[in-house]
Amino acid sequence: MRLHPGGRASFALWRARLSNSQVKSQRNGHLRWRYLARRLEILRAAGKEFRVRGFAETGMRDIAAAAALSPANLYNYFAGKHEILYFCQDNSLDRMIAALDKARRMRASVASKLRLVIASHLRCVLDEVEGSAAHLLTALPSRQQRHLLAKRDRYEQGLRNLIARGVRSGEFIPCDPALAARAILGALNWSVQWFSPEGPLTAAEIADGFADYLIRGLLAKPNAPEHLSSGRKLHESTHVQTRQEVRKRETAR
């Protein structure tokens, strides 16, 4: 098809505008990614400060210093420490729910799936320090509490369903899934109170130990070591994959 000279000019102008629009979109996407990455860095710095100092004793200046920002620049990302705390918890719950969903889709024993959930939960609250603020729910306004409680209930219900599935299949002993889920979550969440990164055990080693103790108490069959061994291998491969993804993101920065 041949274009009229005026048509060719219009077409060239349209192509130029489209190209500029694409460049602008890519630039905006990159800036947005950098903004979100910086917010995550602030969440991690704030989570650590909340854990060490306590929420009430931590100020925005403390968080800014930990995140290597000026106090004025910090307010470009968050309006105050309550907003930071809310995003700490919201981000952690999203990550835990994603890990639970991934475990449920796996072709593996229920014990192996539960091990992955336990390991992911502990990694979130111990390795990824923004999750260490997960127990500070009451410090937030009631509207934000309700939103987070709904997510927490969804996560707990998913864990109950996983345990109930193991009971139905005969892999787990008959038990109350709600009680078992709360016992597991209580043990995992309390680790925030005593864990020290400078201690003799890493978060991954603690996750292995917790998974062994907690899952062994649920297993109904005598070949428990086989379940635990296969589950540990699955956890190790998943942990390595997660570390590789973290390194890729850090390198991309």
PDB file of C-alpha atoms in Angstrom:
ATOM      1  CA  MET A   1       0.000   0.000   0.000  1.00  0.00           C
ATOM      2  CA  ARG A   2       1.365   3.444  -0.967  1.00  0.00           C
ATOM      3  CA  LEU A   3       0.744   6.391   1.341  1.00  0.00           C
ATOM      4  CA  HIS A   4       0.045   9.957   0.263  1.00  0.00           C
ATOM      5  CA  PRO A   5       2.946  12.269   1.237  1.00  0.00           C
ATOM      6  CA  GLY A   6       0.723  13.833   3.867  1.00  0.00           C
ATOM      7  CA  GLY A   7      -0.199  10.371   5.093  1.00  0.00           C
ATOM      8  CA  ARG A   8       3.456   9.389   5.363  1.00  0.00           C
ATOM      9  CA  ALA A   9       4.139  12.462   7.468  1.00  0.00           C
ATOM     10  CA  SER A  10       1.213  11.658   9.759  1.00  0.00           C
ATOM     11  CA  PHE A  11       2.350   8.049  10.035  1.00  0.00           C
ATOM     12  CA  ALA A  12       5.910   9.132  10.908  1.00  0.00           C
ATOM     13  CA  LEU A  13       4.556  11.522  13.549  1.00  0.00           C
ATOM     14  CA  TRP A  14       2.404   8.741  15.004  1.00  0.00           C
ATOM     15  CA  ARG A  15       5.407   6.398  15.158  1.00  0.00           C
ATOM     16  CA  ALA A  16       7.489   9.076  16.875  1.00  0.00           C
ATOM     17  CA  ARG A  17       4.791   9.698  19.461  1.00  0.00           C
ATOM     18  CA  LEU A  18       4.408   5.964  20.060  1.00  0.00           C
ATOM     19  CA  SER A  19       8.162   5.583  20.512  1.00  0.00           C
ATOM     20  CA  ASN A  20       8.278   8.484  22.975  1.00  0.00           C
ATOM     21  CA  SER A  21       5.338   6.997  24.856  1.00  0.00           C
ATOM     22  CA  GLN A  22       7.087   3.644  25.124  1.00  0.00           C
ATOM     23  CA  VAL A  23      10.298   5.271  26.378  1.00  0.00           C
ATOM     24  CA  LYS A  24       8.333   7.275  28.933  1.00  0.00           C
ATOM     25  CA  SER A  25       6.457   4.151  30.065  1.00  0.00           C
ATOM     26  CA  GLN A  26       9.709   2.228  30.497  1.00  0.00           C
ATOM     27  CA  ARG A  27      11.248   5.107  32.426  1.00  0.00           C
ATOM     28  CA  ASN A  28       8.204   5.355  34.683  1.00  0.00           C
ATOM     29  CA  GLY A  29       8.277   1.596  35.218  1.00  0.00           C
ATOM     30  CA  HIS A  30      11.932   1.726  36.225  1.00  0.00           C
ATOM     31  CA  LEU A  31      11.320   4.622  38.617  1.00  0.00           C
ATOM     32  CA  ARG A  32       8.350   2.796  40.104  1.00  0.00           C
ATOM     33  CA  TRP A  33      10.470  -0.323  40.617  1.00  0.00           C
ATOM     34  CA  ARG A  34      13.202   1.703  42.323  1.00  0.00           C
ATOM     35  CA  TYR A  35      10.606   3.391  44.540  1.00  0.00           C
ATOM     36  CA  LEU A  36       9.128   0.046  45.635  1.00  0.00           C
ATOM     37  CA  ALA A  37      12.597  -1.440  46.191  1.00  0.00           C
ATOM     38  CA  ARG A  38      13.507   1.524  48.406  1.00  0.00           C
ATOM     39  CA  ARG A  39      10.302   1.111  50.390  1.00  0.00           C
ATOM     40  CA  LEU A  40      11.188  -2.521  50.995  1.00  0.00           C
ATOM     41  CA  GLU A  41      14.644  -1.519  52.221  1.00  0.00           C
ATOM     42  CA  ILE A  42      12.984   0.916  54.627  1.00  0.00           C
ATOM     43  CA  LEU A  43      10.613  -1.813  55.825  1.00  0.00           C
ATOM     44  CA  ARG A  44      13.569  -4.046  56.639  1.00  0.00           C
ATOM     45  CA  ALA A  45      15.429  -1.281  58.446  1.00  0.00           C
ATOM     46  CA  ALA A  46      12.295  -0.310  60.388  1.00  0.00           C
ATOM     47  CA  GLY A  47      11.475  -3.915  61.291  1.00  0.00           C
ATOM     48  CA  LYS A  48      14.917  -4.311  62.794  1.00  0.00           C
ATOM     49  CA  GLU A  49      14.590  -1.084  64.770  1.00  0.00           C
ATOM     50  CA  PHE A  50      11.138  -2.092  66.053  1.00  0.00           C
ATOM     51  CA  ARG A  51      12.580  -5.401  67.162  1.00  0.00           C
ATOM     52  CA  VAL A  52      15.637  -3.953  68.920  1.00  0.00           C
ATOM     53  CA  ARG A  53      14.200  -0.746  70.390  1.00  0.00           C
ATOM     54  CA  GLY A  54      10.494  -1.540  70.627  1.00  0.00           C
ATOM     55  CA  PHE A  55       7.830   0.215  68.594  1.00  0.00           C
ATOM     56  CA  ALA A  56       7.064   2.935  71.149  1.00  0.00           C
ATOM     57  CA  GLU A  57      10.734   3.871  71.545  1.00  0.00           C
ATOM     58  CA  THR A  58      11.517   3.964  67.812  1.00  0.00           C
ATOM     59  CA  GLY A  59      11.232   7.320  66.084  1.00  0.00           C
ATOM     60  CA  MET A  60      11.275   8.286  62.438  1.00  0.00           C
ATOM     61  CA  ARG A  61      14.802   9.643  62.878  1.00  0.00           C
ATOM     62  CA  ASP A  62      15.947   6.204  64.111  1.00  0.00           C
ATOM     63  CA  ILE A  63      14.379   4.545  61.068  1.00  0.00           C
ATOM     64  CA  ALA A  64      15.858   7.125  58.714  1.00  0.00           C
ATOM     65  CA  ALA A  65      19.336   6.574  60.147  1.00  0.00           C
ATOM     66  CA  ALA A  66      18.974   2.785  59.859  1.00  0.00           C
ATOM     67  CA  ALA A  67      17.845   3.127  56.230  1.00  0.00           C
ATOM     68  CA  ALA A  68      20.630   5.642  55.398  1.00  0.00           C
ATOM     69  CA  LEU A  69      18.109   8.390  54.618  1.00  0.00           C
ATOM     70  CA  SER A  70      17.530  11.886  55.868  1.00  0.00           C
ATOM     71  CA  PRO A  71      14.351  12.237  57.979  1.00  0.00           C
ATOM     72  CA  ALA A  72      12.898  14.545  55.318  1.00  0.00           C
ATOM     73  CA  ASN A  73      13.560  12.001  52.559  1.00  0.00           C
ATOM     74  CA  LEU A  74      11.997   9.216  54.631  1.00  0.00           C
ATOM     75  CA  TYR A  75       8.676  11.086  54.563  1.00  0.00           C
ATOM     76  CA  ASN A  76       8.709  10.816  50.762  1.00  0.00           C
ATOM     77  CA  TYR A  77       8.127   7.085  51.238  1.00  0.00           C
ATOM     78  CA  PHE A  78       6.043   6.826  54.413  1.00  0.00           C
ATOM     79  CA  ALA A  79       3.874   9.297  56.317  1.00  0.00           C
ATOM     80  CA  GLY A  80       4.870   7.947  59.730  1.00  0.00           C
ATOM     81  CA  LYS A  81       5.965   4.922  61.708  1.00  0.00           C
ATOM     82  CA  HIS A  82       2.419   3.552  61.993  1.00  0.00           C
ATOM     83  CA  GLU A  83       2.234   3.379  58.206  1.00  0.00           C
ATOM     84  CA  ILE A  84       5.625   1.645  58.149  1.00  0.00           C
ATOM     85  CA  LEU A  85       4.450  -0.862  60.744  1.00  0.00           C
ATOM     86  CA  TYR A  86       1.298  -1.533  58.732  1.00  0.00           C
ATOM     87  CA  PHE A  87       3.298  -2.214  55.559  1.00  0.00           C
ATOM     88  CA  CYS A  88       5.746  -4.397  57.513  1.00  0.00           C
ATOM     89  CA  GLN A  89       2.911  -6.650  58.589  1.00  0.00           C
ATOM     90  CA  ASP A  90       0.974  -6.495  55.331  1.00  0.00           C
ATOM     91  CA  ASN A  91       4.066  -7.392  53.302  1.00  0.00           C
ATOM     92  CA  SER A  92       4.925 -10.279  55.624  1.00  0.00           C
ATOM     93  CA  LEU A  93       1.407 -11.720  55.492  1.00  0.00           C
ATOM     94  CA  ASP A  94       1.399 -11.521  51.693  1.00  0.00           C
ATOM     95  CA  ARG A  95       4.652 -13.473  51.596  1.00  0.00           C
ATOM     96  CA  MET A  96       3.378 -16.113  54.018  1.00  0.00           C
ATOM     97  CA  ILE A  97       0.127 -16.574  52.085  1.00  0.00           C
ATOM     98  CA  ALA A  98       2.082 -16.895  48.827  1.00  0.00           C
ATOM     99  CA  ALA A  99       4.278 -19.604  50.387  1.00  0.00           C
ATOM    100  CA  LEU A 100       1.195 -21.453  51.639  1.00  0.00           C
ATOM    101  CA  ASP A 101      -0.416 -21.317  48.191  1.00  0.00           C
ATOM    102  CA  LYS A 102       2.806 -22.600  46.614  1.00  0.00           C
ATOM    103  CA  ALA A 103       2.966 -25.491  49.091  1.00  0.00           C
ATOM    104  CA  ARG A 104      -0.623 -26.516  48.409  1.00  0.00           C
ATOM    105  CA  ARG A 105       0.050 -26.717  44.646  1.00  0.00           C
ATOM    106  CA  MET A 106       3.101 -28.947  45.053  1.00  0.00           C
ATOM    107  CA  ARG A 107       3.034 -32.647  44.218  1.00  0.00           C
ATOM    108  CA  ALA A 108       4.358 -33.868  47.536  1.00  0.00           C
ATOM    109  CA  SER A 109       3.279 -35.374  50.832  1.00  0.00           C
ATOM    110  CA  VAL A 110       1.334 -33.175  53.244  1.00  0.00           C
ATOM    111  CA  ALA A 111       4.279 -33.384  55.647  1.00  0.00           C
ATOM    112  CA  SER A 112       6.587 -31.973  52.962  1.00  0.00           C
ATOM    113  CA  LYS A 113       4.120 -29.189  52.231  1.00  0.00           C
ATOM    114  CA  LEU A 114       3.836 -28.356  55.935  1.00  0.00           C
ATOM    115  CA  ARG A 115       7.627 -28.284  56.228  1.00  0.00           C
ATOM    116  CA  LEU A 116       7.801 -25.725  53.426  1.00  0.00           C
ATOM    117  CA  VAL A 117       5.171 -23.560  55.155  1.00  0.00           C
ATOM    118  CA  ILE A 118       7.043 -23.732  58.472  1.00  0.00           C
ATOM    119  CA  ALA A 119      10.380 -22.887  56.832  1.00  0.00           C
ATOM    120  CA  SER A 120       8.875 -19.999  54.860  1.00  0.00           C
ATOM    121  CA  HIS A 121       7.148 -18.615  57.951  1.00  0.00           C
ATOM    122  CA  LEU A 122      10.348 -18.627  59.988  1.00  0.00           C
ATOM    123  CA  ARG A 123      12.374 -17.171  57.137  1.00  0.00           C
ATOM    124  CA  CYS A 124       9.867 -14.343  56.929  1.00  0.00           C
ATOM    125  CA  VAL A 125       9.948 -13.454  60.627  1.00  0.00           C
ATOM    126  CA  LEU A 126      13.650 -14.131  61.254  1.00  0.00           C
ATOM    127  CA  ASP A 127      15.677 -13.740  58.049  1.00  0.00           C
ATOM    128  CA  GLU A 128      13.545 -11.026  56.453  1.00  0.00           C
ATOM    129  CA  VAL A 129      13.455  -8.727  59.443  1.00  0.00           C
ATOM    130  CA  GLU A 130      10.424  -6.690  58.422  1.00  0.00           C
ATOM    131  CA  GLY A 131       8.392  -9.698  59.507  1.00  0.00           C
ATOM    132  CA  SER A 132       9.709  -9.391  63.055  1.00  0.00           C
ATOM    133  CA  ALA A 133       7.134  -6.653  63.634  1.00  0.00           C
ATOM    134  CA  ALA A 134       4.279  -9.102  63.042  1.00  0.00           C
ATOM    135  CA  HIS A 135       3.417  -9.295  66.755  1.00  0.00           C
ATOM    136  CA  LEU A 136       2.819  -5.521  67.063  1.00  0.00           C
ATOM    137  CA  LEU A 137      -0.697  -5.594  65.646  1.00  0.00           C
ATOM    138  CA  THR A 138      -2.317  -3.751  68.566  1.00  0.00           C
ATOM    139  CA  ALA A 139      -0.173  -0.669  67.907  1.00  0.00           C
ATOM    140  CA  LEU A 140      -2.177   0.051  64.734  1.00  0.00           C
ATOM    141  CA  PRO A 141      -5.508   1.858  64.231  1.00  0.00           C
ATOM    142  CA  SER A 142      -8.574  -0.399  64.287  1.00  0.00           C
ATOM    143  CA  ARG A 143      -9.247  -0.112  60.530  1.00  0.00           C
ATOM    144  CA  GLN A 144      -5.763  -1.342  59.655  1.00  0.00           C
ATOM    145  CA  GLN A 145      -6.004  -4.031  62.340  1.00  0.00           C
ATOM    146  CA  ARG A 146      -9.174  -5.397  60.745  1.00  0.00           C
ATOM    147  CA  HIS A 147      -7.500  -5.619  57.334  1.00  0.00           C
ATOM    148  CA  LEU A 148      -4.497  -7.471  58.740  1.00  0.00           C
ATOM    149  CA  LEU A 149      -6.616  -9.740  60.922  1.00  0.00           C
ATOM    150  CA  ALA A 150      -8.585 -10.810  57.847  1.00  0.00           C
ATOM    151  CA  LYS A 151      -5.309 -11.781  56.115  1.00  0.00           C
ATOM    152  CA  ARG A 152      -4.012 -13.520  59.220  1.00  0.00           C
ATOM    153  CA  ASP A 153      -7.247 -15.508  59.539  1.00  0.00           C
ATOM    154  CA  ARG A 154      -6.970 -16.508  55.868  1.00  0.00           C
ATOM    155  CA  TYR A 155      -3.437 -17.739  56.442  1.00  0.00           C
ATOM    156  CA  GLU A 156      -4.381 -19.651  59.592  1.00  0.00           C
ATOM    157  CA  GLN A 157      -7.379 -21.219  57.847  1.00  0.00           C
ATOM    158  CA  GLY A 158      -5.132 -22.361  55.011  1.00  0.00           C
ATOM    159  CA  LEU A 159      -2.807 -24.013  57.536  1.00  0.00           C
ATOM    160  CA  ARG A 160      -5.769 -25.703  59.221  1.00  0.00           C
ATOM    161  CA  ASN A 161      -6.975 -27.017  55.868  1.00  0.00           C
ATOM    162  CA  LEU A 162      -3.518 -28.411  55.121  1.00  0.00           C
ATOM    163  CA  ILE A 163      -3.419 -30.268  58.440  1.00  0.00           C
ATOM    164  CA  ALA A 164      -6.990 -31.514  57.963  1.00  0.00           C
ATOM    165  CA  ARG A 165      -5.974 -32.881  54.572  1.00  0.00           C
ATOM    166  CA  GLY A 166      -3.188 -34.851  56.204  1.00  0.00           C
ATOM    167  CA  VAL A 167      -5.638 -36.235  58.745  1.00  0.00           C
ATOM    168  CA  ARG A 168      -8.115 -37.284  56.044  1.00  0.00           C
ATOM    169  CA  SER A 169      -5.415 -39.027  54.022  1.00  0.00           C
ATOM    170  CA  GLY A 170      -4.176 -40.924  57.084  1.00  0.00           C
ATOM    171  CA  GLU A 171      -0.747 -39.269  56.920  1.00  0.00           C
ATOM    172  CA  PHE A 172      -1.426 -37.399  60.188  1.00  0.00           C
ATOM    173  CA  ILE A 173      -2.954 -38.710  63.386  1.00  0.00           C
ATOM    174  CA  PRO A 174      -6.579 -37.744  64.140  1.00  0.00           C
ATOM    175  CA  CYS A 175      -6.464 -34.298  65.742  1.00  0.00           C
ATOM    176  CA  ASP A 176      -8.163 -30.936  65.939  1.00  0.00           C
ATOM    177  CA  PRO A 177      -6.674 -29.020  62.951  1.00  0.00           C
ATOM    178  CA  ALA A 178      -7.461 -25.654  64.545  1.00  0.00           C
ATOM    179  CA  LEU A 179      -5.636 -26.555  67.766  1.00  0.00           C
ATOM    180  CA  ALA A 180      -2.686 -28.033  65.879  1.00  0.00           C
ATOM    181  CA  ALA A 181      -2.419 -24.975  63.623  1.00  0.00           C
ATOM    182  CA  ARG A 182      -2.438 -22.600  66.595  1.00  0.00           C
ATOM    183  CA  ALA A 183       0.210 -24.639  68.381  1.00  0.00           C
ATOM    184  CA  ILE A 184       2.443 -24.461  65.312  1.00  0.00           C
ATOM    185  CA  LEU A 185       1.863 -20.743  64.764  1.00  0.00           C
ATOM    186  CA  GLY A 186       2.437 -19.993  68.446  1.00  0.00           C
ATOM    187  CA  ALA A 187       5.805 -21.747  68.385  1.00  0.00           C
ATOM    188  CA  LEU A 188       6.864 -20.055  65.148  1.00  0.00           C
ATOM    189  CA  ASN A 189       5.826 -16.533  66.138  1.00  0.00           C
ATOM    190  CA  TRP A 190       7.416 -16.761  69.596  1.00  0.00           C
ATOM    191  CA  SER A 191      10.806 -17.357  67.968  1.00  0.00           C
ATOM    192  CA  VAL A 192      10.965 -13.610  67.304  1.00  0.00           C
ATOM    193  CA  GLN A 193      11.307 -13.044  71.051  1.00  0.00           C
ATOM    194  CA  TRP A 194      14.427 -15.158  71.548  1.00  0.00           C
ATOM    195  CA  PHE A 195      16.166 -15.475  68.171  1.00  0.00           C
ATOM    196  CA  SER A 196      19.484 -13.689  67.737  1.00  0.00           C
ATOM    197  CA  PRO A 197      21.292 -13.460  64.373  1.00  0.00           C
ATOM    198  CA  GLU A 198      24.553 -13.764  66.361  1.00  0.00           C
ATOM    199  CA  GLY A 199      23.359 -16.963  68.078  1.00  0.00           C
ATOM    200  CA  PRO A 200      24.663 -20.497  67.468  1.00  0.00           C
ATOM    201  CA  LEU A 201      21.849 -21.441  65.049  1.00  0.00           C
ATOM    202  CA  THR A 202      20.854 -19.811  61.781  1.00  0.00           C
ATOM    203  CA  ALA A 203      17.227 -19.196  60.882  1.00  0.00           C
ATOM    204  CA  ALA A 204      17.409 -22.096  58.384  1.00  0.00           C
ATOM    205  CA  GLU A 205      18.721 -24.481  61.065  1.00  0.00           C
ATOM    206  CA  ILE A 206      15.980 -23.382  63.456  1.00  0.00           C
ATOM    207  CA  ALA A 207      13.407 -23.948  60.709  1.00  0.00           C
ATOM    208  CA  ASP A 208      14.718 -27.509  60.235  1.00  0.00           C
ATOM    209  CA  GLY A 209      14.539 -28.230  63.940  1.00  0.00           C
ATOM    210  CA  PHE A 210      11.070 -26.772  64.346  1.00  0.00           C
ATOM    211  CA  ALA A 211       9.774 -28.674  61.332  1.00  0.00           C
ATOM    212  CA  ASP A 212      11.183 -31.958  62.668  1.00  0.00           C
ATOM    213  CA  TYR A 213       9.594 -31.509  66.105  1.00  0.00           C
ATOM    214  CA  LEU A 214       6.257 -30.130  64.971  1.00  0.00           C
ATOM    215  CA  ILE A 215       5.659 -32.508  62.060  1.00  0.00           C
ATOM    216  CA  ARG A 216       6.826 -35.619  63.935  1.00  0.00           C
ATOM    217  CA  GLY A 217       4.057 -35.038  66.448  1.00  0.00           C
ATOM    218  CA  LEU A 218       1.458 -35.174  63.678  1.00  0.00           C
ATOM    219  CA  LEU A 219       2.711 -38.152  61.656  1.00  0.00           C
ATOM    220  CA  ALA A 220       0.638 -41.305  61.982  1.00  0.00           C
ATOM    221  CA  LYS A 221       2.854 -43.825  60.166  1.00  0.00           C
ATOM    222  CA  PRO A 222       6.024 -45.458  61.507  1.00  0.00           C
ATOM    223  CA  ASN A 223       8.133 -44.337  58.516  1.00  0.00           C
ATOM    224  CA  ALA A 224       8.335 -40.780  59.852  1.00  0.00           C
ATOM    225  CA  PRO A 225      12.085 -40.457  59.086  1.00  0.00           C
ATOM    226  CA  GLU A 226      11.320 -40.929  55.385  1.00  0.00           C
ATOM    227  CA  HIS A 227       8.752 -38.117  55.485  1.00  0.00           C
ATOM    228  CA  LEU A 228      11.123 -35.843  57.362  1.00  0.00           C
ATOM    229  CA  SER A 229      14.107 -36.640  55.121  1.00  0.00           C
ATOM    230  CA  SER A 230      12.232 -36.006  51.879  1.00  0.00           C
ATOM    231  CA  GLY A 231      10.703 -32.872  53.307  1.00  0.00           C
ATOM    232  CA  ARG A 232      14.087 -31.554  54.420  1.00  0.00           C
ATOM    233  CA  LYS A 233      15.539 -32.049  50.941  1.00  0.00           C
ATOM    234  CA  LEU A 234      12.586 -30.145  49.494  1.00  0.00           C
ATOM    235  CA  HIS A 235      13.091 -27.329  51.988  1.00  0.00           C
ATOM    236  CA  GLU A 236      16.816 -27.140  51.237  1.00  0.00           C
ATOM    237  CA  SER A 237      16.244 -26.879  47.483  1.00  0.00           C
ATOM    238  CA  THR A 238      13.557 -24.238  48.011  1.00  0.00           C
ATOM    239  CA  HIS A 239      15.812 -22.283  50.386  1.00  0.00           C
ATOM    240  CA  VAL A 240      18.655 -22.300  47.840  1.00  0.00           C
ATOM    241  CA  GLN A 241      16.265 -21.117  45.121  1.00  0.00           C
ATOM    242  CA  THR A 242      15.036 -18.276  47.345  1.00  0.00           C
ATOM    243  CA  ARG A 243      18.603 -17.180  48.096  1.00  0.00           C
ATOM    244  CA  GLN A 244      19.413 -17.151  44.385  1.00  0.00           C
ATOM    245  CA  GLU A 245      16.363 -14.974  43.671  1.00  0.00           C
ATOM    246  CA  VAL A 246      17.391 -12.529  46.415  1.00  0.00           C
ATOM    247  CA  ARG A 247      20.924 -12.293  44.999  1.00  0.00           C
ATOM    248  CA  LYS A 248      19.523 -11.652  41.503  1.00  0.00           C
ATOM    249  CA  ARG A 249      17.380  -8.785  42.803  1.00  0.00           C
ATOM    250  CA  GLU A 250      20.337  -7.286  44.685  1.00  0.00           C
ATOM    251  CA  THR A 251      22.560  -7.564  41.593  1.00  0.00           C
ATOM    252  CA  ALA A 252      19.891  -5.931  39.435  1.00  0.00           C
ATOM    253  CA  ARG A 253      19.965  -2.885  41.672  1.00  0.00           C
TER     254      ARG A 253
END
